[in-house]
Coordinates of C-alpha atoms in Angstrom, one line a residue:
X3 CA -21.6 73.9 33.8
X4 CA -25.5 74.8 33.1
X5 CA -27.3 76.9 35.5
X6 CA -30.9 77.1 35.8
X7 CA -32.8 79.3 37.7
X8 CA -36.2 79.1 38.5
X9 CA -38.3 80.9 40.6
X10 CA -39.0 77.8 43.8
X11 CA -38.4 74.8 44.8
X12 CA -41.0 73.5 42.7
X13 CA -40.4 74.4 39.7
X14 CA -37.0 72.8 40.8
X15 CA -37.8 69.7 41.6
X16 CA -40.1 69.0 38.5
X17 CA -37.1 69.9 36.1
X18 CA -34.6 67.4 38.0
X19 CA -37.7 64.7 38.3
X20 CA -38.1 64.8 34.0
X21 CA -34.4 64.3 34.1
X22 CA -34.6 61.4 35.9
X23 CA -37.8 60.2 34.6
X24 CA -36.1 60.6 30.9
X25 CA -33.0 58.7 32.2
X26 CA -35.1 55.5 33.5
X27 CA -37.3 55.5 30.2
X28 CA -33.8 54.8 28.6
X29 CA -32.4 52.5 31.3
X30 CA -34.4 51.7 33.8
X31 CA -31.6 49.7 35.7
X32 CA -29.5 53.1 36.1
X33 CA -27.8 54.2 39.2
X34 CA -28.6 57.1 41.1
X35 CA -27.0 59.2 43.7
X36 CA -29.1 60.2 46.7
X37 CA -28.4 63.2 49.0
X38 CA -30.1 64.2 52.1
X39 CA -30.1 67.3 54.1
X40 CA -32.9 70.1 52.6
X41 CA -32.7 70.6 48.9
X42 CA -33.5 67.1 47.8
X43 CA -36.9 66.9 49.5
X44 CA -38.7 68.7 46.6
X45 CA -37.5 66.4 44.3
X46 CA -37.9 63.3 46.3
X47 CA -41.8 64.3 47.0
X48 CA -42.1 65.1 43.2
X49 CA -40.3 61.4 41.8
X50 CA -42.7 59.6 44.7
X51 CA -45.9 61.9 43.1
X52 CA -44.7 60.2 39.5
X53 CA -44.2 56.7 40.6
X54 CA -47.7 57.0 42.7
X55 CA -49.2 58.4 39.3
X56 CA -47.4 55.0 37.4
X57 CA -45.2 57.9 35.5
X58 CA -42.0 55.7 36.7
X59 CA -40.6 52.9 38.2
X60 CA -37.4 52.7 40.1
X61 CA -37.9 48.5 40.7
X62 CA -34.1 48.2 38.6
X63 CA -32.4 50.8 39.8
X64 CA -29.8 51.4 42.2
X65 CA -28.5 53.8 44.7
X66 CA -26.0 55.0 46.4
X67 CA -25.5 57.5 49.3
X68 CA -23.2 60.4 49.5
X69 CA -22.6 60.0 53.6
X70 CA -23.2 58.8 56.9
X71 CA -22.9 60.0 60.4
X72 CA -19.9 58.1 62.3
X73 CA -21.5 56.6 65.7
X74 CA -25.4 56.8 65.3
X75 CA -27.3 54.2 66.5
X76 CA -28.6 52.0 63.6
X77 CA -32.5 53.0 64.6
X78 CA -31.7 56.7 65.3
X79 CA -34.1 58.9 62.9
X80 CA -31.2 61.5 61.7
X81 CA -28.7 58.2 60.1
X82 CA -28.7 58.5 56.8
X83 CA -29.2 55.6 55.6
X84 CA -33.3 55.9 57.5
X85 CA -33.6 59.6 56.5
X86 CA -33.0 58.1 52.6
X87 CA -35.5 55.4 53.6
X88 CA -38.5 57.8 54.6
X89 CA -37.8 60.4 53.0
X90 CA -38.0 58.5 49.3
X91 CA -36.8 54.6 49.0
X92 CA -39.6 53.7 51.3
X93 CA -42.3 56.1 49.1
X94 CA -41.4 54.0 46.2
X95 CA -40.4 50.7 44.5
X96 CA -36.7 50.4 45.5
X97 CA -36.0 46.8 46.2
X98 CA -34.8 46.2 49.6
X99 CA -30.8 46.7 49.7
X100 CA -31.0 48.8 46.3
X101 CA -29.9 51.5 48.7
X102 CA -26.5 51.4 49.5
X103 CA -24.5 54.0 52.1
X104 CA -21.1 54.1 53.8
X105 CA -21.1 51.9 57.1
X106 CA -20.5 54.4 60.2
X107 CA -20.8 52.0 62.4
X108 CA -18.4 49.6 61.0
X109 CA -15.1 48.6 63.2
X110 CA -13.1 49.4 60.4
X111 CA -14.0 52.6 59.2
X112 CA -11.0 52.7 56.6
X113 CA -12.1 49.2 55.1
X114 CA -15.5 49.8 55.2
X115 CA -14.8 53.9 52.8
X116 CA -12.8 51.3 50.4
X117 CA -15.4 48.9 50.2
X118 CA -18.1 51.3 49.2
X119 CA -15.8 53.0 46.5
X120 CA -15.4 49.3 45.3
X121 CA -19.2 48.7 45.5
X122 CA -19.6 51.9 43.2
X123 CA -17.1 50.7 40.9
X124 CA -18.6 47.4 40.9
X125 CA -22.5 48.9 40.0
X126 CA -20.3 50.8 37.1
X127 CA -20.8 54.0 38.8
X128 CA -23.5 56.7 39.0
X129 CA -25.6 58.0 36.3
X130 CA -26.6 60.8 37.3
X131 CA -25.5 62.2 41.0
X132 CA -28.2 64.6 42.9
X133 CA -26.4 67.3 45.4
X134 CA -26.7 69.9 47.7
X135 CA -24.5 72.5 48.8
X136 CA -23.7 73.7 52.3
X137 CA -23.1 77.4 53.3
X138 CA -19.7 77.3 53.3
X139 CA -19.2 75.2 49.8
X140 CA -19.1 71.7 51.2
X141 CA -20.5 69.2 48.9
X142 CA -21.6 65.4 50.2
X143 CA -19.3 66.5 53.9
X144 CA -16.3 67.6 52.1
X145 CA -15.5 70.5 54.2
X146 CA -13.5 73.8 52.8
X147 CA -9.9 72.2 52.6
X148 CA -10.9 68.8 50.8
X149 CA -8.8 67.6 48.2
X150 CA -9.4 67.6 45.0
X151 CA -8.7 64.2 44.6
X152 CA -10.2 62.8 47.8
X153 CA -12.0 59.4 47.6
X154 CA -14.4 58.1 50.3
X155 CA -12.9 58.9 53.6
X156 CA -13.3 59.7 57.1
X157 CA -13.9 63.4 57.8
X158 CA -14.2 65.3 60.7
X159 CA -17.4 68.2 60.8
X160 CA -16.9 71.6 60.6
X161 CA -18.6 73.8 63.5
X162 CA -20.4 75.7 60.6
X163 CA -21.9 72.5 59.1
X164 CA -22.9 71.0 62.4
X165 CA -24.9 73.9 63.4
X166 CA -26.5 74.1 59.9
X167 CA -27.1 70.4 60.9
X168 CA -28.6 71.0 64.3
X169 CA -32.0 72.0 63.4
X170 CA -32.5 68.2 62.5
X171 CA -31.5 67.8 66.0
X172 CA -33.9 69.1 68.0
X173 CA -31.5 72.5 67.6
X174 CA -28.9 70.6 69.8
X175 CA -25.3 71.4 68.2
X176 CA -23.8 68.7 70.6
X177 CA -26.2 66.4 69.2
X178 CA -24.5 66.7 66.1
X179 CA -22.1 63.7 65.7
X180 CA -18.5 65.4 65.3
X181 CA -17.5 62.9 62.3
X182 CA -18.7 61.5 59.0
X183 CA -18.0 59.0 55.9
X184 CA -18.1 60.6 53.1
X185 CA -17.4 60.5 49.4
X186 CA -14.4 62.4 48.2
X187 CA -14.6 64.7 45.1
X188 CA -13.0 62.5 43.0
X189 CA -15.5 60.0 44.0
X190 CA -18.4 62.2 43.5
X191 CA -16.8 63.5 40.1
X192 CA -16.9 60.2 38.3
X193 CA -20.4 61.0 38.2
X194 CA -21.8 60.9 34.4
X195 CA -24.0 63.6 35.4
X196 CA -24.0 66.3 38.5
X197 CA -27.0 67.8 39.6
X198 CA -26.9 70.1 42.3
X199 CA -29.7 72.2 43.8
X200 CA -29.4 74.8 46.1
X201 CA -33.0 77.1 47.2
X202 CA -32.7 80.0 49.9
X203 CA -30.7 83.2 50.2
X204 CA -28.6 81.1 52.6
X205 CA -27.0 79.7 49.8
X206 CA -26.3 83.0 47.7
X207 CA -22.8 83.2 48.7
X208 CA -21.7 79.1 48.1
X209 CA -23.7 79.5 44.9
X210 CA -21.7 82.4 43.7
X211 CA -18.2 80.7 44.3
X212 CA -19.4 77.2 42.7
X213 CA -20.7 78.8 39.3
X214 CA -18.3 81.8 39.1
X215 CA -15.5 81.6 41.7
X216 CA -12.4 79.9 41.1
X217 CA -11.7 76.5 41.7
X218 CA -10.4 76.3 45.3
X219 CA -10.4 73.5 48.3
X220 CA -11.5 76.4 49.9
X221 CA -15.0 76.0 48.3
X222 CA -15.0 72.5 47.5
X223 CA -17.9 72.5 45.4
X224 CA -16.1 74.6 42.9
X225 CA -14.5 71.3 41.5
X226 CA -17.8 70.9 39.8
X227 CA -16.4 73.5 36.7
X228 CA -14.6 70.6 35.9
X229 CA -17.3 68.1 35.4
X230 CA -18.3 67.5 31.6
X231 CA -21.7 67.6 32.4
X232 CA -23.1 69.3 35.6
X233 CA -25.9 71.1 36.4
X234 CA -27.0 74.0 39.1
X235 CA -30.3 74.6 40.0
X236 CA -31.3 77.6 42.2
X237 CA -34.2 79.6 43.3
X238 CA -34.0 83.5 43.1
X239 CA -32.9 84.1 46.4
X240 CA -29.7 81.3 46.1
X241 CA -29.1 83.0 42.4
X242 CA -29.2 86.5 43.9
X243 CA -25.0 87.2 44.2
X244 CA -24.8 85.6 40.8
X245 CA -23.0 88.5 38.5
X246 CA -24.4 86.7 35.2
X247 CA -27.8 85.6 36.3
X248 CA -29.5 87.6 33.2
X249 CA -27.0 85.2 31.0
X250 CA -28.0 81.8 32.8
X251 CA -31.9 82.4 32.1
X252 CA -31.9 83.9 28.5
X253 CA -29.7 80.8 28.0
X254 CA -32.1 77.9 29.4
X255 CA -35.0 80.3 28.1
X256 CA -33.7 79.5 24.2
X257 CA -32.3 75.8 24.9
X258 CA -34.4 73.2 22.8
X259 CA -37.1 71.5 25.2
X260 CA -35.8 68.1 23.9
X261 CA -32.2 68.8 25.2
X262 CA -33.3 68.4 29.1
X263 CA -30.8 69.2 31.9

């Protein structure tokens, strides 16, 4: 696992956007993995700033979502699948239905988790996978507990995660649907690249378990030691219970510019 700190959001987002940028130069019909929720947005504004500046083009590519909200209306602003669209495949040149996300709304939710782990197979899975982290360690809604092993499932929220959630619900908890589609680890793990950022002191605490805690259900994101290639991104503040933090940066300070994440 690489960890980089830098010292904002900014700085984040303009690393993780040269990935990406470097991995459609070479195939510019890769798949991605989109996240929502906070600690994307940098890098979403950032890729938009490059295709607007003809720096990229995501015209080949496709996506796939991590979740969805069981039960939202189809038009309501906080479902995924419309967050993913204003926040960045509408700001760029995603073809319509490049984007695809679990179905909450589907009368099967158990056929409709193993149809979107078949539609990931059938793309030949993600290139390179872009996460977040919640306070308690949950990665895409794996909440503490996950297994290891889990595929895309139904999950039920933690109280934790849906008040983090609230304040994109007008601060109403209740608001907060109660259940989710999510990938599984396992799902998330077949990945050929993780990248995971995480800004905020907020953060300091599930940052500390994921890059130097033990692998545990208990902080699911801690699977990610395990991945051949991942990589953590953090402000100061989300790096600031990180024991080897001086380590991390005199490492990416003498890694060859040409090497990337």
């Amino acid at each position: 696992m690489e960890v980089v700190i830098q010292p904002d959001a900014a700085a984040i987002a303009r690393l993780v956007a040269d990935e990406v940028q470097s991995l459609l130069a070479a195939r510019p019909d890769a798949v991605l993995g989109l996240a929502t929720g906070s600690s994307p947005l940098a890098v979403y504004d950032e890729l938009v700033r490059r295709y607007e500046a003809g720096a990229l083009s995501l015209a080949r590519v496709r996506a796939f979502m991590l979740d969805e909200y069981v039960g939202l209306p189809d038009d309501h602003p906080e479902r995924y699948r419309n967050v993913i669209e204003r926040e960045f495949a509408g700001r760029v040149d995603l073809p319509a239905g490049a984007v695809q996300g679990p179905d909450g709304n589907a009368e099967d939710l158990p056929a409709a988790c193993a149809a979107y782990e078949a539609a990931i197979a059938a793309a030949g899975g993600v290139d390179l996978q872009l996460l977040g982290i919640g306070s308690d360690g949950h990665i895409a809604f794996n909440e503490p507990g996950s297994s290891l092993a889990s595929r895309t499932r139904i999950k039920t929220l933690t109280s934790q995660t849906r008040r983090d959630n609230a304040r994109f619900f007008d601060g109403d908890v209740e608001a907060v649907p109660r259940h989710c589609l999510t990938q599984g680890l396992a799902t998330i793990m077949s990945a050929r690249h993780l990248v995971l950022v995480a800004t905020g002191a907020g953060k300091a605490e599930a940052v500390h378990h994921l890059v130097e805690g033990p692998v545990s259900a208990m902080w699911p994101a801690t699977i990610m030691q395990h991945h051949p290639r991942a990589t953590v991104l953090v402000d100061d503040a989300a790096a600031s219970r990180l024991q080897l933090a001086g380590y991390y940066r005199e490492v990416f300070a003498g890694k060859p510019s040409w090497q990337g994440l």
